[in-house]
Tab-separated table of C-alpha atoms in Angstrom:
chain	number	residue	atom	x	y	z
F	14	MET	CA	152.743	30.788	6.733
F	15	LYS	CA	155.412	28.876	8.862
F	16	ILE	CA	158.322	28.760	6.971
F	17	ALA	CA	160.486	26.089	8.751
F	18	ILE	CA	164.323	26.746	7.801
F	19	ALA	CA	166.023	23.111	7.582
F	20	SER	CA	168.999	20.214	6.608
F	21	GLY	CA	169.980	16.978	6.987
F	22	LYS	CA	173.886	17.934	7.423
F	23	GLY	CA	174.418	19.775	10.695
F	24	GLY	CA	176.495	23.487	10.224
F	25	THR	CA	174.827	24.028	7.105
F	26	GLY	CA	173.261	27.533	7.475
F	27	LYS	CA	170.066	27.417	9.173
F	28	THR	CA	170.237	29.737	11.593
F	29	PHE	CA	171.785	32.160	9.285
F	30	VAL	CA	168.717	31.490	6.440
F	31	SER	CA	166.551	32.078	9.472
F	32	THR	CA	168.184	35.012	11.175
F	33	ASN	CA	168.732	36.953	8.071
F	34	LEU	CA	165.698	36.166	6.258
F	35	PHE	CA	163.590	37.497	9.312
F	36	GLN	CA	164.643	40.626	9.011
F	37	ILE	CA	164.285	40.676	5.492
F	38	PHE	CA	160.793	39.776	6.325
F	39	GLN	CA	160.152	42.095	10.166
F	40	SER	CA	161.796	44.850	7.716
F	41	SER	CA	159.184	45.037	5.186
F	42	GLY	CA	156.604	44.974	7.210
F	43	HIS	CA	155.212	42.021	7.644
F	44	HIS	CA	154.141	40.660	11.075
F	45	THR	CA	156.703	37.730	11.515
F	46	LEU	CA	157.809	35.846	13.878
F	47	LEU	CA	160.833	33.395	15.025
F	48	VAL	CA	161.810	31.044	16.609
F	49	ASP	CA	164.059	29.196	17.438
F	50	CYS	CA	163.311	25.384	17.665
F	51	ASP	CA	166.684	23.511	17.774
F	52	VAL	CA	165.933	23.226	21.531
F	53	GLU	CA	168.747	20.885	22.174
F	54	CYS	CA	171.618	24.241	21.545
F	55	PRO	CA	169.235	27.164	20.197
F	56	ASN	CA	171.115	30.228	19.285
F	57	SER	CA	168.733	32.581	16.999
F	58	LEU	CA	168.240	34.837	19.343
F	59	ILE	CA	171.902	36.132	20.204
F	60	PHE	CA	172.145	37.393	16.801
F	61	PHE	CA	169.382	39.933	17.886
F	62	LYS	CA	169.186	42.703	21.084
F	63	LEU	CA	166.651	41.811	23.399
F	64	LYS	CA	164.650	41.576	27.001
F	65	LYS	CA	163.290	38.219	27.911
F	66	ILE	CA	159.177	39.155	28.658
F	67	SER	CA	157.973	35.683	30.002
F	68	ASP	CA	158.894	31.495	30.160
F	69	THR	CA	156.967	29.063	30.330
F	70	LEU	CA	157.738	25.643	31.145
F	71	VAL	CA	157.066	22.460	29.287
F	72	MET	CA	156.443	19.891	31.934
F	73	GLU	CA	155.953	15.997	30.832
F	74	TYR	CA	154.283	12.944	32.389
F	75	ARG	CA	155.353	10.636	35.314
F	76	PRO	CA	154.393	7.749	36.648
F	77	LYS	CA	154.529	8.050	40.430
F	78	ILE	CA	154.049	3.987	41.590
F	79	ASP	CA	153.271	3.575	45.262
F	80	LEU	CA	154.854	0.915	47.142
F	81	ASP	CA	151.883	0.428	49.806
F	82	LYS	CA	149.667	0.246	46.963
F	83	CYS	CA	151.562	-2.060	43.823
F	84	ASN	CA	150.984	-6.032	44.103
F	85	TYR	CA	154.042	-6.601	42.224
F	86	CYS	CA	152.384	-7.814	38.937
F	87	GLY	CA	154.432	-6.185	36.267
F	88	ARG	CA	151.209	-5.047	34.111
F	89	CYS	CA	152.773	-1.178	33.547
F	90	SER	CA	156.050	-2.967	32.792
F	91	ASP	CA	154.451	-4.649	30.783
F	92	TYR	CA	152.539	-1.558	29.046
F	93	CYS	CA	155.783	0.117	28.071
F	94	GLU	CA	156.471	0.586	25.092
F	95	TYR	CA	160.507	1.364	25.865
F	96	ASN	CA	160.545	-0.462	28.952
F	97	ALA	CA	161.062	2.341	31.510
F	98	ILE	CA	159.151	0.665	34.633
F	99	PHE	CA	161.992	-1.936	35.542
F	100	CYS	CA	159.774	-4.500	37.844
F	101	ILE	CA	161.227	-8.267	38.725
F	102	PRO	CA	157.567	-9.327	40.748
F	103	GLU	CA	159.169	-12.510	41.905
F	104	LEU	CA	162.188	-10.018	43.495
F	105	GLU	CA	159.035	-7.254	44.223
F	106	GLN	CA	161.190	-5.103	42.766
F	107	ILE	CA	159.803	-2.191	41.149
F	108	ARG	CA	161.415	1.318	39.899
F	109	LEU	CA	160.768	4.004	37.293
F	110	LEU	CA	163.937	4.721	34.947
F	111	SER	CA	162.470	7.995	34.217
F	112	ASN	CA	165.250	8.580	31.439
F	113	LEU	CA	163.066	5.962	29.530
F	114	CYS	CA	159.773	7.442	30.109
F	115	HIS	CA	158.151	8.992	27.108
F	116	GLY	CA	155.042	10.368	29.215
F	117	CYS	CA	152.055	8.587	27.269
F	118	GLU	CA	150.870	7.179	30.604
F	119	ALA	CA	150.404	3.495	29.304
F	120	CYS	CA	151.060	2.476	32.738
F	121	ALA	CA	147.862	4.738	34.056
F	122	VAL	CA	146.315	2.196	32.436
F	123	ALA	CA	147.674	-1.052	32.552
F	124	CYS	CA	147.626	-0.964	36.614
F	125	LYS	CA	144.950	-2.181	38.756
F	126	GLN	CA	145.452	-1.277	41.910
F	127	ASN	CA	145.189	2.456	41.461
F	128	ALA	CA	148.949	2.297	42.241
F	129	ILE	CA	150.450	4.756	39.793
F	130	LYS	CA	150.101	8.741	40.231
F	131	ASP	CA	150.304	11.411	38.020
F	132	SER	CA	153.336	13.872	39.213
F	133	LYS	CA	155.087	15.949	36.232
F	134	THR	CA	158.429	16.775	35.298
F	135	GLU	CA	159.879	19.582	33.618
F	136	ILE	CA	161.635	18.888	30.614
F	137	GLY	CA	162.206	21.890	28.853
F	138	LYS	CA	161.209	25.894	29.349
F	139	ILE	CA	159.934	28.144	26.177
F	140	SER	CA	161.140	31.986	26.565
F	141	PHE	CA	159.189	34.922	24.452
F	142	PHE	CA	161.198	38.011	23.750
F	143	THR	CA	161.213	40.803	22.358
F	144	ASP	CA	163.368	44.138	20.444
F	145	SER	CA	162.589	47.987	20.937
F	146	TYR	CA	160.643	47.600	18.129
F	147	ASN	CA	157.936	45.171	19.905
F	148	HIS	CA	158.821	41.890	17.718
F	149	ILE	CA	158.818	39.228	19.129
F	150	PHE	CA	160.852	36.056	19.655
F	151	ILE	CA	160.123	32.452	20.587
F	152	GLU	CA	162.527	29.689	21.994
F	153	GLY	CA	162.243	26.685	22.902
F	154	ARG	CA	165.189	25.244	25.346
F	155	MET	CA	165.220	21.666	26.850
F	156	LYS	CA	166.089	21.146	30.593
F	157	GLU	CA	169.300	19.775	30.819
F	158	GLY	CA	170.294	16.358	31.544
F	159	LYS	CA	166.335	15.715	30.145
F	160	ILE	CA	166.689	13.372	26.518
F	161	SER	CA	163.234	13.622	24.417
F	162	SER	CA	163.590	17.619	22.528
F	163	VAL	CA	160.329	16.526	21.022
F	164	PRO	CA	157.705	17.633	23.004
F	165	VAL	CA	159.621	20.789	24.196
F	166	ILE	CA	159.883	21.642	19.990
F	167	LYS	CA	155.731	20.431	19.429
F	168	SER	CA	155.112	22.880	22.957
F	169	THR	CA	157.120	26.093	21.332
F	170	ILE	CA	155.502	26.071	17.781
F	171	LYS	CA	151.870	25.647	19.562
F	172	GLU	CA	152.570	28.633	22.348
F	173	ALA	CA	153.526	30.280	19.186
F	174	SER	CA	151.082	29.161	17.403
F	175	PHE	CA	148.502	31.046	19.592
F	176	LEU	CA	149.955	34.484	19.143
F	177	SER	CA	149.032	36.790	15.464
F	178	TYR	CA	152.203	36.615	13.154
F	179	ASP	CA	151.031	37.150	9.115
F	180	TYR	CA	154.861	34.773	8.836
F	181	MET	CA	156.736	32.292	11.338
F	182	ILE	CA	159.906	31.127	10.798
F	183	LEU	CA	161.006	27.427	12.425
F	184	ASP	CA	164.798	27.644	12.806
F	185	SER	CA	164.631	23.494	12.412
F	186	SER	CA	167.342	21.390	14.914
F	187	PRO	CA	169.654	19.571	12.360
F	188	GLY	CA	169.769	16.157	11.190
F	189	THR	CA	166.354	14.201	9.467
F	190	SER	CA	165.091	11.776	12.814
F	191	CYS	CA	161.856	13.000	15.185
F	192	PRO	CA	163.036	16.394	15.968
F	193	PHE	CA	163.447	17.761	11.665
F	194	ILE	CA	160.114	16.235	11.439
F	195	GLN	CA	158.251	17.158	14.356
F	196	THR	CA	159.482	21.187	13.273
F	197	ALA	CA	158.390	19.992	9.443
F	198	THR	CA	155.424	19.051	9.707
F	199	ARG	CA	154.367	21.846	11.282
F	200	ALA	CA	155.644	24.234	8.392
F	201	ASP	CA	154.111	25.889	5.569
F	202	TYR	CA	156.651	25.493	3.484
F	203	ILE	CA	160.403	24.452	3.996
F	204	ILE	CA	164.024	25.449	3.187
F	205	ILE	CA	166.870	23.063	3.178
F	206	VAL	CA	169.835	24.279	3.598
F	207	THR	CA	173.119	22.671	2.436
F	208	GLU	CA	175.996	22.990	1.423
F	209	PRO	CA	177.638	21.486	-2.422
F	210	THR	CA	179.733	18.838	-0.588
F	211	PRO	CA	179.634	14.590	-0.580
F	212	PHE	CA	178.494	15.242	3.078
F	213	GLY	CA	175.345	18.222	1.934
F	214	LEU	CA	174.233	15.750	-0.297
F	215	SER	CA	174.135	12.522	1.456
F	216	ASP	CA	171.900	14.808	4.290
F	217	LEU	CA	169.723	16.565	2.180
F	218	GLN	CA	168.885	13.150	-0.100
F	219	GLN	CA	167.589	12.579	3.130
F	220	ALA	CA	166.415	15.431	4.228
F	221	VAL	CA	164.047	15.039	0.668
F	222	GLU	CA	163.222	11.209	1.017
F	223	THR	CA	161.511	12.828	4.314
F	224	LEU	CA	159.638	15.462	3.572
F	225	ASP	CA	158.069	13.168	1.058
F	226	THR	CA	156.736	11.082	2.910
F	227	LEU	CA	155.680	13.787	4.687
F	228	ASN	CA	153.829	15.319	1.361
F	229	LYS	CA	155.746	18.827	2.283
F	230	ASN	CA	156.287	21.607	-0.657
F	231	TYR	CA	160.233	21.862	-0.057
F	232	GLY	CA	162.888	24.445	-1.754
F	233	VAL	CA	166.266	24.742	-1.774
F	234	ILE	CA	169.506	26.897	-0.880
F	235	ILE	CA	172.647	26.177	-1.551
F	236	ASN	CA	174.928	27.964	1.566
F	237	ARG	CA	178.540	28.259	0.430
F	238	ALA	CA	177.991	27.675	-2.840
F	239	GLY	CA	181.639	27.177	-5.298
F	240	LEU	CA	182.954	25.081	-2.212
F	241	GLY	CA	183.145	21.077	-2.965
F	242	ASN	CA	181.711	20.129	-6.756
F	243	ALA	CA	178.439	19.332	-8.286
F	244	ASP	CA	176.936	16.382	-7.282
F	245	VAL	CA	174.351	18.529	-4.995
F	246	TYR	CA	173.392	21.037	-8.620
F	247	ASP	CA	172.918	17.603	-10.376
F	248	TYR	CA	170.699	16.111	-8.134
F	249	LEU	CA	168.482	18.907	-7.787
F	250	ASN	CA	167.754	19.180	-11.233
F	251	LYS	CA	167.693	15.697	-11.490
F	252	ASN	CA	164.726	15.604	-9.291
F	253	HIS	CA	163.243	18.709	-10.414
F	254	ILE	CA	164.036	20.932	-6.584
F	255	PRO	CA	163.374	24.124	-6.630
F	256	ILE	CA	167.024	26.086	-5.903
F	257	LEU	CA	165.538	29.663	-4.112
F	258	ALA	CA	169.248	30.086	-3.958
F	259	GLU	CA	173.045	30.597	-3.889
F	260	ILE	CA	174.634	32.250	-1.289
F	261	PRO	CA	178.402	32.710	-1.587
F	262	PHE	CA	181.041	30.680	-0.209
F	263	SER	CA	182.354	34.320	1.476
F	264	LYS	CA	184.846	34.797	3.815
F	265	GLU	CA	182.900	38.105	4.707
F	266	ILE	CA	179.724	36.599	5.235
F	267	ALA	CA	181.670	34.276	8.312
F	268	HIS	CA	183.603	37.067	9.723
F	269	LEU	CA	180.263	39.161	10.125
F	270	TYR	CA	178.231	35.431	10.957
F	271	SER	CA	181.114	35.365	14.550
F	272	GLU	CA	180.953	39.310	14.956
F	273	GLY	CA	176.695	38.450	15.657
F	274	LYS	CA	175.676	40.352	12.685
F	275	LEU	CA	172.828	39.784	9.766
F	276	ALA	CA	174.689	40.256	6.350
F	277	VAL	CA	171.191	41.377	5.059
F	278	SER	CA	172.225	44.821	7.028
F	279	TYR	CA	175.665	44.668	5.639
F	280	ILE	CA	176.199	43.287	2.522
F	281	ASP	CA	174.156	44.569	-1.066
F	282	ASP	CA	174.399	41.298	-2.892
F	283	VAL	CA	173.720	39.355	0.123
F	284	ASN	CA	170.373	41.281	1.010
F	285	GLU	CA	169.928	40.641	-2.646
F	286	LEU	CA	169.106	37.737	-2.572
F	287	PHE	CA	167.119	37.478	0.826
F	288	LYS	CA	165.000	39.333	-1.584
F	289	GLY	CA	164.910	37.379	-3.800
F	290	ILE	CA	163.116	34.405	-1.905
F	291	TYR	CA	161.623	36.821	-0.289
F	292	ASN	CA	160.199	38.474	-2.984
F	293	ASN	CA	159.207	34.482	-4.508
F	294	ILE	CA	157.519	33.352	-0.355
F	295	ILE	CA	155.214	36.655	-1.263
F	296	ASP	CA	154.156	35.133	-4.779
F	297	ASN	CA	153.841	31.793	-4.330
F	298	GLY	CA	153.330	30.710	-0.681
F	299	SER	CA	153.689	27.058	-0.468
F	300	SER	CA	153.738	26.782	-4.273
F	301	ILE	CA	156.690	28.299	-4.849
F	302	TYR	CA	158.570	26.373	-7.352
H	3	MET	CA	173.596	-21.524	40.782
H	4	LYS	CA	172.429	-20.271	37.774
H	5	VAL	CA	174.266	-18.501	35.528
H	6	ALA	CA	173.615	-16.375	32.360
H	7	ILE	CA	175.426	-15.807	29.190
H	8	THR	CA	175.134	-13.683	26.433
H	9	SER	CA	175.395	-15.903	23.215
H	10	THR	CA	174.816	-15.091	19.352
H	11	GLY	CA	173.312	-18.754	18.940
H	12	ASN	CA	171.460	-21.170	20.462
H	13	THR	CA	174.136	-24.263	20.102
H	14	PRO	CA	177.173	-24.502	22.643
H	15	GLU	CA	179.477	-24.013	20.043
H	16	SER	CA	177.985	-19.945	19.128
H	17	LYS	CA	180.839	-17.690	19.646
H	18	LEU	CA	180.105	-15.188	23.945
H	19	ASP	CA	177.294	-12.332	22.582
H	20	SER	CA	179.743	-8.838	23.108
H	21	ARG	CA	176.312	-7.020	24.123
H	22	PHE	CA	174.592	-7.610	27.013
H	23	GLY	CA	170.586	-6.018	26.234
H	24	ARG	CA	170.755	-6.607	23.017
H	25	CYS	CA	172.595	-9.657	22.820
H	26	SER	CA	170.384	-12.743	20.014
H	27	TYR	CA	170.139	-15.050	22.965
H	28	PHE	CA	171.106	-15.951	26.877
H	29	VAL	CA	171.758	-19.389	27.562
H	30	ILE	CA	171.197	-19.750	30.658
H	31	TYR	CA	173.618	-22.657	32.857
H	32	ASP	CA	172.815	-24.109	35.656
H	33	THR	CA	176.021	-25.506	37.330
H	34	ASP	CA	174.274	-27.939	39.892
H	35	THR	CA	172.346	-29.581	37.736
H	36	LYS	CA	174.968	-28.863	34.823
H	37	GLU	CA	171.587	-28.335	32.554
H	38	MET	CA	171.991	-25.711	28.843
H	39	GLU	CA	169.013	-24.123	28.040
H	40	PHE	CA	168.935	-21.414	25.265
H	41	VAL	CA	166.129	-18.396	25.427
H	42	ILE	CA	165.870	-16.369	22.958
H	43	ASN	CA	165.979	-12.852	23.403
H	44	PRO	CA	162.601	-10.819	23.426
H	45	ASN	CA	164.979	-6.853	23.320
H	46	LYS	CA	167.623	-7.411	20.621
H	47	GLU	CA	165.481	-5.475	18.579
H	48	ALA	CA	163.174	-3.326	21.061
H	49	ASN	CA	163.458	0.141	20.478
H	50	GLU	CA	164.668	1.450	23.799
H	51	GLY	CA	165.681	-0.257	27.559
H	52	ALA	CA	166.505	-3.429	26.127
H	53	GLY	CA	169.196	-3.720	29.125
H	54	PRO	CA	166.868	-2.598	32.041
H	55	ALA	CA	164.346	-5.612	29.732
H	56	SER	CA	166.991	-7.923	29.645
H	57	VAL	CA	167.882	-7.879	32.379
H	58	LYS	CA	164.410	-8.504	33.837
H	59	LEU	CA	164.540	-11.606	31.867
H	60	ILE	CA	167.471	-13.396	33.820
H	61	ALA	CA	166.223	-12.596	36.708
H	62	SER	CA	162.944	-14.534	36.365
H	63	TYR	CA	165.471	-17.166	35.975
H	64	LYS	CA	167.189	-16.299	39.270
H	65	VAL	CA	170.664	-16.554	38.007
H	66	GLU	CA	173.392	-15.124	40.433
H	67	LYS	CA	175.304	-14.144	37.957
H	68	ALA	CA	175.662	-12.459	33.901
H	69	ILE	CA	178.581	-13.078	31.605
H	70	SER	CA	179.039	-10.758	28.686
H	71	GLY	CA	180.936	-8.256	26.722
H	72	GLU	CA	180.449	-5.796	28.369
H	73	PHE	CA	176.844	-3.943	30.508
H	74	GLY	CA	175.690	-0.501	29.422
H	75	PHE	CA	175.525	1.774	32.423
H	76	LYS	CA	171.916	2.268	32.452
H	77	ILE	CA	172.031	-1.000	34.077
H	78	LYS	CA	175.178	-1.407	36.328
H	79	SER	CA	172.621	-0.425	39.485
H	80	LEU	CA	169.994	-2.271	38.171
H	81	MET	CA	171.635	-5.861	38.487
H	82	ASN	CA	173.310	-4.336	41.549
H	83	GLU	CA	170.282	-4.106	43.229
H	84	ILE	CA	168.987	-7.271	42.779
H	85	ASN	CA	172.790	-9.285	43.185
H	86	ILE	CA	173.069	-9.943	39.572
H	87	GLN	CA	176.559	-10.578	39.754
H	88	MET	CA	178.382	-9.092	36.048
H	89	ILE	CA	180.831	-11.281	34.888
H	90	ILE	CA	182.819	-9.403	31.289
H	91	ILE	CA	185.479	-11.300	29.327
H	92	GLN	CA	186.529	-9.455	26.648
H	93	GLU	CA	188.347	-12.335	24.188
H	94	GLU	CA	186.326	-13.818	22.034
H	95	LYS	CA	185.091	-17.578	23.804
H	96	THR	CA	182.535	-20.325	22.989
H	97	ILE	CA	179.202	-20.565	25.070
H	98	LYS	CA	181.054	-24.012	25.429
H	99	GLU	CA	184.665	-23.130	26.261
H	100	ILE	CA	182.944	-20.623	29.551
H	101	VAL	CA	180.656	-23.657	30.487
H	102	ASP	CA	183.573	-25.013	31.495
H	103	MET	CA	185.606	-22.929	33.127
H	104	LEU	CA	182.350	-22.045	35.258
H	105	LYS	CA	182.828	-26.325	35.955
H	106	ASN	CA	186.547	-25.388	36.860
């Protein structure tokens, strides 16, 4: 079972939930993988003492234009949905704008002159790590200066899926756009982490609407409970969305987190909360309610 | 010489559009014949790359200058390469006022 930890709003505690939930799952004897899909800023693995096993590069197609064969007809440029080929037939000018290219290869199909050659560019990297208990940790990371994170997220989850596991915990990117959707569509269940503030509510609503269109099952963890107001609770109750846990707004939790420590290993109440979520998942699978 | 001016509408009374790639119309003004042509910008709602696509569009009219409120970073090098001079006007002006400036 794949469980994605997502949020609309950034900084609500996705990584906090991912790492602590992983700890509970693996200490309960399940073969669990922690996969950091927040490829723009991966940081789940800093909470564990790890050794790198290997790296896999994520490559993406880029057209290479052979100027000896090109007749500047502009077909490739017309085919490109992203305006990534700048071609002015009148001036016999053609140039690839690599940062706009999504690697779809439509230009190669369009070209009648056989002037477009296949080439690849590195857009990211998937790294595999292990700890002293032989658990596997996987991290996707975009290459600096590259624009699109989606293919890196896709490849990261694909590579992770080749391994054997009982549970896979996917730490998603924030937001509700493509990176979030890439992670959520590949998960059996989504845990949305929010906070009881107006920002938290606004972004939670967007996440819920997005997941509804994807037909996904989800539940909500309210982090920093005690902060803000009751609007998030009203919204969840009105829409019959399950609250999986409430994590209190606590200086002690924040302190441990800032030291790179897992709260479940230090605070009994937090351990109980995460055990509750764990039991719920074990008992109900993806139909938690 | 032809000049491209970004416009919010399709009349000489329309205001200069402050965006280049996603402007509503391009005015192609010919300083020799004094003729003005309004071209709807098909790239206004483009997902990505509206700037480069708009450079391509105005280049097909063989303009030598482009006037707008601003030019994005993706297109400055393209404009230089194909020798289209970029002119930035930041005050609110109508197309007619800009054309009058070009006449003088």
